[in-house]
Coordinates of C-alpha atoms and ligand atoms in Angstrom, one line a residue:
M8 CA 1.5 -6.4 29.7
K9 CA 0.1 -9.0 27.4
M10 CA -0.5 -8.6 23.6
K11 CA -4.0 -9.1 22.4
D12 CA -5.4 -12.6 21.5
G13 CA -4.2 -13.7 18.0
F14 CA -1.0 -11.7 18.1
L15 CA 1.2 -13.2 15.6
W16 CA 4.5 -14.1 17.3
G17 CA 7.1 -15.7 15.2
G18 CA 10.2 -15.5 13.1
A19 CA 11.3 -14.3 9.6
T20 CA 13.4 -15.6 7.0
A21 CA 14.0 -15.3 3.1
A22 CA 14.6 -17.8 0.6
N23 CA 17.7 -16.8 -0.9
Q24 CA 19.4 -16.5 2.5
F25 CA 18.2 -19.7 3.9
E26 CA 16.7 -22.2 1.4
G27 CA 19.6 -23.4 -0.6
G28 CA 18.9 -26.0 -3.3
W29 CA 19.7 -23.1 -5.8
N30 CA 19.7 -25.4 -9.0
V31 CA 17.6 -28.4 -7.9
G32 CA 14.1 -29.3 -8.4
G33 CA 13.9 -27.1 -11.7
K34 CA 14.8 -23.8 -10.1
G35 CA 16.6 -21.2 -12.3
P36 CA 19.4 -18.9 -11.0
S37 CA 18.2 -15.8 -9.2
T38 CA 20.0 -12.5 -8.9
A39 CA 20.9 -13.5 -5.3
D40 CA 22.7 -16.6 -6.7
M41 CA 25.2 -14.3 -8.4
M42 CA 26.4 -12.6 -5.4
T43 CA 29.6 -13.4 -3.7
G44 CA 30.3 -13.4 0.0
G45 CA 31.8 -10.3 1.7
T46 CA 32.3 -9.1 5.2
H47 CA 31.7 -6.0 7.2
T48 CA 34.1 -3.8 5.3
I49 CA 34.3 -5.8 2.0
P50 CA 31.3 -5.4 -0.2
R51 CA 29.8 -8.6 -1.9
R52 CA 30.5 -8.6 -5.6
I53 CA 27.9 -9.3 -8.3
T54 CA 29.3 -11.7 -10.9
P55 CA 27.0 -11.9 -14.0
V56 CA 28.9 -15.2 -14.9
L57 CA 29.5 -17.6 -12.1
E58 CA 33.2 -17.8 -11.3
E59 CA 34.9 -21.1 -10.9
G60 CA 36.4 -21.5 -7.3
T61 CA 34.1 -18.6 -5.9
Y62 CA 31.8 -19.2 -3.0
Y63 CA 28.2 -18.1 -3.4
P64 CA 26.6 -18.2 -0.2
S65 CA 22.9 -18.5 -1.4
H66 CA 23.5 -21.7 -3.3
E67 CA 23.4 -24.1 -0.3
A68 CA 22.5 -21.4 2.4
I69 CA 21.4 -23.4 5.5
D70 CA 19.6 -26.0 3.2
F71 CA 16.2 -25.4 4.5
Y72 CA 15.2 -27.1 1.3
G73 CA 16.6 -30.3 2.7
H74 CA 15.9 -29.7 6.5
Y75 CA 12.5 -27.8 6.5
K76 CA 10.7 -30.6 8.5
E77 CA 13.3 -30.3 11.2
D78 CA 13.2 -26.6 11.0
I79 CA 9.5 -26.0 11.3
K80 CA 9.4 -28.7 14.3
L81 CA 11.8 -26.5 16.1
F82 CA 9.8 -23.3 15.3
A83 CA 6.7 -25.2 16.7
K84 CA 8.6 -26.1 19.8
M85 CA 9.2 -22.3 20.4
G86 CA 5.3 -21.8 19.8
F87 CA 5.5 -19.8 16.7
K88 CA 2.0 -18.5 15.8
T89 CA 3.5 -17.4 12.4
F90 CA 6.6 -17.9 10.1
R91 CA 7.7 -15.4 7.5
M92 CA 9.4 -17.0 4.6
S93 CA 9.5 -16.0 0.9
I94 CA 9.0 -17.8 -2.3
A95 CA 11.9 -18.1 -4.7
W96 CA 10.4 -16.7 -7.8
S97 CA 12.8 -18.6 -10.0
R98 CA 11.9 -22.0 -8.4
I99 CA 8.3 -21.3 -9.8
F100 CA 9.3 -19.6 -13.0
P101 CA 13.0 -20.4 -13.6
N102 CA 13.5 -17.9 -16.2
G103 CA 10.7 -15.4 -15.0
D104 CA 9.1 -15.1 -18.3
D105 CA 8.2 -18.9 -18.7
L106 CA 4.6 -19.7 -20.0
Q107 CA 4.3 -22.6 -17.5
P108 CA 5.2 -22.7 -13.9
N109 CA 7.7 -25.3 -12.5
E110 CA 5.5 -28.0 -10.8
E111 CA 8.2 -29.3 -8.7
G112 CA 8.6 -25.9 -7.3
L113 CA 5.1 -25.4 -6.5
K114 CA 4.9 -28.8 -4.9
F115 CA 7.9 -27.9 -2.5
Y116 CA 6.0 -24.8 -1.1
D117 CA 2.9 -26.9 -0.8
E118 CA 4.8 -29.3 1.5
V119 CA 6.3 -26.5 3.5
F120 CA 3.0 -24.7 4.0
D121 CA 1.4 -28.1 4.8
E122 CA 4.0 -28.6 7.5
L123 CA 3.5 -25.3 8.9
L124 CA -0.2 -25.7 9.2
K125 CA 0.2 -29.1 10.8
Y126 CA 1.6 -27.1 13.8
N127 CA -0.9 -24.3 13.4
I128 CA 1.7 -22.0 12.3
E129 CA 0.3 -19.3 9.9
P130 CA 2.5 -18.7 6.9
L131 CA 3.3 -15.2 6.0
V132 CA 4.8 -15.1 2.5
T133 CA 7.0 -12.3 0.9
I134 CA 6.6 -12.8 -2.8
S135 CA 9.7 -11.0 -3.8
H136 CA 12.5 -10.7 -1.2
Y137 CA 15.7 -9.5 -2.7
E138 CA 15.7 -11.8 -5.6
T139 CA 14.6 -11.8 -9.3
P140 CA 14.9 -14.6 -11.8
F141 CA 18.5 -13.8 -13.2
A142 CA 17.2 -14.2 -16.7
L143 CA 15.0 -11.2 -16.3
S144 CA 18.1 -9.3 -15.3
Q145 CA 19.9 -10.5 -18.4
K146 CA 17.0 -10.1 -20.9
Y147 CA 15.3 -6.8 -19.7
N148 CA 17.6 -5.3 -17.1
G149 CA 15.2 -6.4 -14.2
W150 CA 12.6 -3.9 -13.1
A151 CA 14.1 -1.1 -15.1
S152 CA 11.8 -2.7 -17.7
R153 CA 7.9 -2.4 -17.6
K154 CA 7.6 -5.8 -19.1
V155 CA 8.6 -7.2 -15.7
I156 CA 5.4 -6.1 -14.2
D157 CA 3.4 -8.7 -16.3
F158 CA 5.8 -11.6 -15.3
Y159 CA 5.5 -10.6 -11.6
V160 CA 1.7 -10.4 -11.9
N161 CA 1.5 -13.9 -13.7
Y162 CA 3.8 -15.3 -10.9
C163 CA 1.3 -13.8 -8.1
K164 CA -1.7 -15.3 -9.9
T165 CA 0.0 -18.7 -10.1
I166 CA 1.0 -18.7 -6.3
F167 CA -2.3 -16.8 -5.2
N168 CA -4.4 -19.6 -6.9
R169 CA -2.2 -22.5 -5.8
Y170 CA -1.9 -21.6 -2.1
K171 CA -5.2 -19.6 -1.6
D172 CA -6.4 -22.0 1.0
K173 CA -3.0 -22.3 2.8
V174 CA -1.7 -18.7 3.0
K175 CA -3.6 -15.8 4.1
Y176 CA -0.9 -13.2 4.6
W177 CA 1.3 -12.0 1.9
L178 CA 3.8 -9.1 1.4
T179 CA 4.3 -7.9 -2.3
F180 CA 8.1 -6.7 -2.1
N181 CA 10.6 -6.9 0.8
E182 CA 11.9 -3.5 1.8
I183 CA 10.7 -1.8 -1.5
N184 CA 12.5 1.3 -0.5
C185 CA 15.8 -0.2 -0.5
L186 CA 15.9 0.4 -4.4
L187 CA 16.6 4.1 -3.2
F188 CA 19.2 3.5 -0.7
P189 CA 22.9 4.6 -1.6
F190 CA 24.7 1.4 -1.1
E191 CA 25.9 -0.1 -4.2
A192 CA 24.1 -3.4 -4.6
G193 CA 20.7 -1.9 -3.8
A194 CA 19.5 -1.7 -7.3
F195 CA 20.5 -5.5 -8.1
L196 CA 19.2 -6.7 -4.7
G197 CA 15.8 -4.8 -4.9
G198 CA 15.4 -4.5 -8.6
G199 CA 17.6 -7.1 -10.4
I200 CA 19.1 -4.0 -12.4
L201 CA 22.3 -5.2 -13.9
D202 CA 23.1 -2.3 -16.4
I203 CA 23.4 1.0 -14.4
N204 CA 25.8 3.8 -14.1
E205 CA 26.4 7.0 -12.1
E206 CA 24.6 9.2 -14.8
N207 CA 21.4 7.1 -15.1
K208 CA 21.2 5.6 -11.7
D209 CA 18.6 7.9 -10.1
Q210 CA 16.4 7.7 -13.2
L211 CA 16.5 3.9 -13.5
K212 CA 16.0 3.2 -9.8
F213 CA 12.9 5.6 -9.7
Q214 CA 11.5 4.0 -12.9
A215 CA 12.1 0.5 -11.6
L216 CA 10.4 1.6 -8.4
H217 CA 7.3 2.9 -10.3
H218 CA 7.2 -0.5 -12.0
Q219 CA 7.2 -2.2 -8.7
F220 CA 4.4 0.1 -7.3
V221 CA 2.2 -0.7 -10.3
A222 CA 2.9 -4.4 -9.9
S223 CA 2.3 -4.4 -6.2
A224 CA -1.1 -2.7 -6.7
K225 CA -2.1 -5.2 -9.5
A226 CA -1.2 -8.1 -7.2
V227 CA -3.2 -6.7 -4.4
K228 CA -6.2 -6.2 -6.5
I229 CA -5.8 -9.7 -8.0
G230 CA -5.1 -11.3 -4.7
H231 CA -8.4 -10.1 -3.1
E232 CA -10.4 -11.3 -6.1
I233 CA -8.9 -14.8 -5.8
N234 CA -9.5 -14.8 -2.1
P235 CA -11.3 -11.9 -0.5
N236 CA -10.0 -12.9 2.9
F237 CA -6.2 -12.4 1.8
K238 CA -4.4 -9.8 3.8
I239 CA -1.7 -8.2 1.7
G240 CA 0.7 -5.7 3.0
C241 CA 3.7 -3.6 2.0
M242 CA 7.2 -3.9 3.5
I243 CA 9.4 -1.1 4.3
A244 CA 13.0 -1.0 5.7
Y245 CA 12.1 1.8 8.4
L246 CA 15.2 3.8 9.2
C247 CA 14.3 6.0 12.0
T248 CA 16.1 9.3 11.4
Y249 CA 16.9 11.9 14.0
P250 CA 18.2 15.5 13.2
H251 CA 21.7 15.8 14.7
T252 CA 20.6 19.1 16.4
C253 CA 18.0 21.5 16.9
N254 CA 19.3 23.4 13.9
P255 CA 16.3 24.0 11.7
D256 CA 18.3 22.8 8.7
D257 CA 19.0 19.6 10.5
I258 CA 15.3 19.2 11.3
L259 CA 14.4 19.8 7.5
L260 CA 17.0 17.2 6.5
A261 CA 15.9 14.7 8.9
Q262 CA 12.3 15.4 7.6
N263 CA 13.3 15.1 4.0
R264 CA 15.3 11.8 4.7
D265 CA 12.1 10.2 6.4
Q266 CA 10.0 11.3 3.6
I267 CA 12.1 10.1 0.6
G268 CA 14.0 7.2 2.2
N269 CA 11.0 5.8 4.5
M270 CA 7.7 7.2 3.6
L271 CA 7.5 7.6 -0.2
C272 CA 7.0 4.0 -1.0
S273 CA 4.3 3.4 1.7
D274 CA 2.6 6.7 0.9
V275 CA 1.9 5.1 -2.4
Q276 CA 1.3 1.8 -1.5
V277 CA -1.1 2.6 1.5
R278 CA -2.7 5.8 0.1
G279 CA -2.7 4.9 -3.6
Y280 CA -0.9 7.9 -5.0
Y281 CA 2.4 9.7 -5.1
P282 CA 2.9 12.3 -2.2
S283 CA 3.4 15.9 -3.2
Y284 CA 7.0 16.0 -1.9
A285 CA 8.0 13.2 -4.4
K286 CA 6.9 15.4 -7.3
R287 CA 9.3 18.1 -6.2
Y288 CA 12.2 15.6 -5.3
L289 CA 11.7 14.2 -8.8
E290 CA 11.5 17.4 -10.6
D291 CA 14.7 18.9 -8.7
R292 CA 16.8 16.0 -10.0
N293 CA 15.3 15.9 -13.4
I294 CA 14.0 12.5 -13.1
Q295 CA 11.1 11.9 -15.6
L296 CA 9.0 8.9 -14.8
K297 CA 7.4 7.1 -17.5
A298 CA 3.9 6.1 -16.7
E299 CA 1.0 4.7 -18.7
A300 CA -2.5 6.2 -18.6
D301 CA -4.3 4.1 -16.1
D302 CA -1.3 3.8 -13.7
E303 CA -2.9 6.3 -11.4
K304 CA -6.2 4.1 -11.3
I305 CA -4.2 1.0 -10.7
L306 CA -2.3 2.5 -7.7
K307 CA -5.5 3.7 -6.2
E308 CA -7.2 0.4 -6.5
G309 CA -4.5 -1.7 -5.1
T310 CA -3.9 -0.2 -1.8
V311 CA -2.5 -2.6 0.8
D312 CA -4.3 -4.0 3.8
F313 CA -1.6 -3.6 6.3
Y314 CA 1.8 -2.0 6.7
S315 CA 4.8 -4.1 7.6
F316 CA 8.4 -3.1 8.2
S317 CA 11.7 -4.0 9.5
Y318 CA 13.3 -2.3 12.1
Y319 CA 17.0 -2.6 13.2
M320 CA 18.6 0.9 13.8
S321 CA 18.2 4.6 14.0
L322 CA 20.2 7.1 12.0
V323 CA 21.2 10.8 12.5
A324 CA 21.0 13.5 9.8
G325 CA 22.8 16.6 10.0
V326 CA 23.9 19.3 7.6
N327 CA 27.3 20.2 9.3
S328 CA 28.4 17.0 10.9
K329 CA 31.1 17.3 13.5
G330 CA 30.1 14.0 14.9
T331 CA 31.9 10.7 14.8
E332 CA 31.2 8.6 11.8
S333 CA 29.4 5.3 12.5
S334 CA 31.0 2.0 11.4
G335 CA 27.7 0.7 10.0
N336 CA 28.5 -1.5 7.1
L337 CA 25.2 -0.4 5.4
M338 CA 24.1 3.3 6.1
G339 CA 27.0 4.7 8.1
G340 CA 26.5 8.5 8.9
I341 CA 26.9 10.4 12.0
K342 CA 27.2 8.3 15.1
N343 CA 24.4 8.7 17.8
P344 CA 26.5 9.1 21.1
Y345 CA 23.5 8.1 23.1
I346 CA 23.0 4.7 22.0
E347 CA 25.3 1.7 21.4
E348 CA 26.3 -0.1 18.1
S349 CA 26.3 -3.7 17.1
D350 CA 29.5 -5.3 16.0
W351 CA 28.5 -4.3 12.5
G352 CA 27.8 -0.7 13.4
W353 CA 24.1 -0.8 13.6
A354 CA 22.8 1.6 16.2
I355 CA 20.9 -0.3 18.8
D356 CA 17.8 1.8 19.4
P357 CA 14.7 0.2 21.1
K358 CA 13.0 3.5 21.8
G359 CA 13.3 4.3 18.2
L360 CA 11.1 1.4 17.5
R361 CA 8.4 3.0 19.7
W362 CA 8.8 6.4 18.0
S363 CA 8.4 4.6 14.7
L364 CA 5.4 2.6 15.3
N365 CA 3.8 5.9 16.7
H366 CA 4.9 7.9 13.8
I367 CA 3.7 5.4 11.3
Y368 CA 0.4 4.7 12.8
D369 CA -0.3 8.4 13.1
R370 CA 0.1 8.6 9.3
Y371 CA -1.8 5.7 8.0
Q372 CA -4.1 4.3 10.8
I373 CA -4.0 0.7 9.5
P374 CA -2.7 -2.3 11.2
L375 CA 1.1 -2.5 11.6
M376 CA 3.3 -5.5 11.9
V377 CA 7.0 -5.6 12.8
V378 CA 8.2 -8.3 10.5
E379 CA 11.9 -8.0 10.9
N380 CA 13.9 -7.0 14.1
G381 CA 16.9 -8.5 15.5
L382 CA 20.6 -8.6 16.4
G383 CA 23.4 -9.9 14.1
A384 CA 26.2 -11.0 16.4
V385 CA 29.0 -13.6 16.7
D386 CA 28.1 -16.5 18.7
T387 CA 30.2 -19.4 20.3
I388 CA 29.5 -22.7 21.2
K389 CA 30.6 -23.5 24.8
D390 CA 32.4 -26.5 25.8
D391 CA 29.3 -28.2 27.1
G392 CA 27.6 -27.4 23.6
T393 CA 25.5 -24.7 24.6
I394 CA 25.2 -21.1 23.3
D395 CA 24.8 -18.3 25.6
D396 CA 23.4 -15.4 23.5
N397 CA 22.2 -13.2 26.6
Y398 CA 23.1 -10.1 24.5
R399 CA 20.5 -11.2 21.8
I400 CA 17.8 -11.7 24.6
D401 CA 18.6 -8.3 26.0
Y402 CA 18.2 -6.6 22.6
L403 CA 15.0 -8.5 22.0
R404 CA 13.6 -7.9 25.3
K405 CA 14.1 -4.1 25.2
H406 CA 12.7 -3.9 21.5
I407 CA 9.5 -5.9 22.6
E408 CA 9.1 -3.7 25.7
Q409 CA 9.1 -0.7 23.4
M410 CA 6.6 -2.3 21.0
E411 CA 4.4 -3.0 24.0
E412 CA 4.7 0.7 25.0
A413 CA 3.7 1.6 21.5
V414 CA 0.6 -0.5 21.8
K415 CA -0.3 1.3 25.2
D416 CA 0.2 4.5 23.0
G417 CA -2.9 3.3 20.8
V418 CA -1.0 1.6 18.2
E419 CA -2.8 -1.3 16.3
L420 CA -0.2 -4.0 16.1
M421 CA -0.6 -7.3 14.4
G422 CA 2.5 -9.3 15.2
Y423 CA 6.2 -9.5 15.6
T424 CA 8.5 -11.8 13.6
M425 CA 12.1 -11.6 14.7
W426 CA 14.4 -11.7 11.8
G427 CA 16.6 -14.7 11.2
C428 CA 14.9 -17.0 13.7
I429 CA 17.3 -19.6 12.5
D430 CA 21.0 -18.6 11.6
L431 CA 21.2 -17.7 7.9
V432 CA 23.3 -15.8 5.3
S433 CA 23.5 -12.1 5.9
A434 CA 22.0 -10.1 3.0
S435 CA 24.4 -7.1 3.2
T436 CA 27.6 -9.1 3.9
G437 CA 27.1 -12.7 2.7
E438 CA 28.4 -13.9 5.9
M439 CA 27.2 -16.8 8.2
K440 CA 29.2 -15.3 11.0
K441 CA 26.6 -12.5 11.5
R442 CA 24.1 -14.7 13.2
Y443 CA 20.6 -13.6 14.4
G444 CA 18.9 -16.9 15.2
F445 CA 17.4 -18.4 18.1
I446 CA 18.7 -21.8 16.4
Y447 CA 22.4 -21.9 15.6
V448 CA 23.3 -23.5 12.3
D449 CA 26.9 -25.1 12.3
K450 CA 28.4 -23.5 9.0
D451 CA 31.0 -20.8 8.6
N452 CA 31.8 -17.9 6.2
D453 CA 33.4 -20.3 3.6
G454 CA 30.7 -22.9 3.7
N455 CA 32.1 -25.4 6.0
G456 CA 30.0 -27.1 8.7
T457 CA 27.6 -29.8 9.4
L458 CA 24.7 -27.9 9.0
N459 CA 23.6 -29.3 12.4
R460 CA 20.9 -27.1 14.2
I461 CA 21.4 -26.2 17.9
P462 CA 18.8 -24.2 19.9
K463 CA 20.6 -21.2 21.8
N464 CA 19.5 -19.8 25.3
S465 CA 17.3 -17.3 23.4
F466 CA 15.2 -20.3 22.0
Y467 CA 13.9 -21.0 25.4
W468 CA 13.5 -17.3 26.2
Y469 CA 11.4 -16.6 23.3
K470 CA 9.4 -19.8 23.9
K471 CA 8.2 -18.3 27.2
V472 CA 7.6 -14.9 25.7
I473 CA 5.1 -16.4 23.3
E474 CA 3.6 -18.7 25.9
T475 CA 2.8 -15.7 28.1
N476 CA 1.9 -13.6 25.1
G477 CA 4.5 -10.9 25.7
E478 CA 3.9 -10.8 29.5
N479 CA 7.0 -12.6 30.7
L480 CA 10.2 -11.0 29.1
D481 CA 12.6 -11.9 31.9
Ligands
BGP27 C1 17.0 -6.7 5.9 C2 16.7 -7.7 5.0 C3 16.9 -9.0 5.4 C4 18.0 -9.3 6.3 C5 18.1 -8.3 7.3 C6 19.4 -8.1 8.1 O1 17.4 -5.5 5.3 O2 15.3 -7.8 4.5 O3 17.0 -9.8 4.2 O4 19.1 -9.8 5.9 O5 18.0 -6.9 6.8 O6 20.4 -7.8 7.4 P1 21.8 -8.5 7.4 O7 21.5 -9.8 6.7 O8 22.5 -7.7 6.4 O9 22.5 -8.3 8.7

């Protein structure tokens, strides 16, 4: 089957994982710049002061900063219709609360957008992707403070005004629900929260999330005032969650995980108010949100134009697990015996994507976009210099097939941007070894390598997929 005309095929990245240039051109340090590397089993560390002799993967990353013309040319060769990237907030406001933006930073993104538009590639911009100016963490404890809303809104106004004729598609926060995830670095990655402990963590995370909801809604409203043609979306890490058995307790647990983990954030961002189940969840945990009088009105007036999400895996929820534990480096939990896992223990479940698309569309009836999906794997260069990543092609083909099934089911889908279209630093582990790209980048986990770019087999495969608008997946 073919997708409808104008379907946005492309790839996705994030500044802190691929841009590099962390302290040049007037850029200030971001939270991501304070995170060390890790592995599948060793978590990344947050070091509030940079340690001498420690390797920080975001500092150079794959140096898109110095290679953007070359990289965009390769994306154009594949026929990208869109390219998802993020703006590094601390490149525009080095401390987050500066009064004036950094012109050199603004100019850099002007050049990147111009380069994309030269090839008719539509930029899709994430405003905040897992990084906050580090000074905001130090001074205000990041999003735990309400003050950060104003700094974010000021940042949005600046970039909306500057790029209003170059960028149409925006996402306010990457995987906004990640703040609620149980893994350790979640509050820092998602909310720049530095000072947090076991006792106050739920309160702080929900408070920070509330501030992000308000900030997102304000941004949507202001964005539409600046350019009524803007399309501004939410972005959710969608973790399709199955009950372990037909035990009604498992069913209820899976439903609750879906509500709190997946749907709560988009319910607020799409519908404009907190869902009823959230009130009970907060009350049961004695979490008291501090809100201001017109927050309700702000949320109502700033609902998003479309729903975007990342899809990598499905999970299993069960009250009495007798199942094997999954070795997933992020979410873990009960292993699903019906599906395989990636080398990092992420359950590979293409049909879960079809299920998720239907489930989400049933609920909101607004256009959806898959803005991340892909396989983190170890790639090797063969003696003849080529890279045979047929396992990646297989993964993507199966997911695209299911996405097409969902479109046949009636889901309104705007586009698909494969995650990490060029190899980049892994968010969860800080590794280069966990590669996603159509384009190989010569760099290893310790930061060694020439940074040379080499198209993999999947590069040519994806080119054909785009050329035929999703018809030829062979
Ligand atoms: C998502 C993030 C991305 C990205 C991706 C893959 O959660 O939005 O930033 O990195 O996951 O995860 P990882 O890099 O940990 O393999």
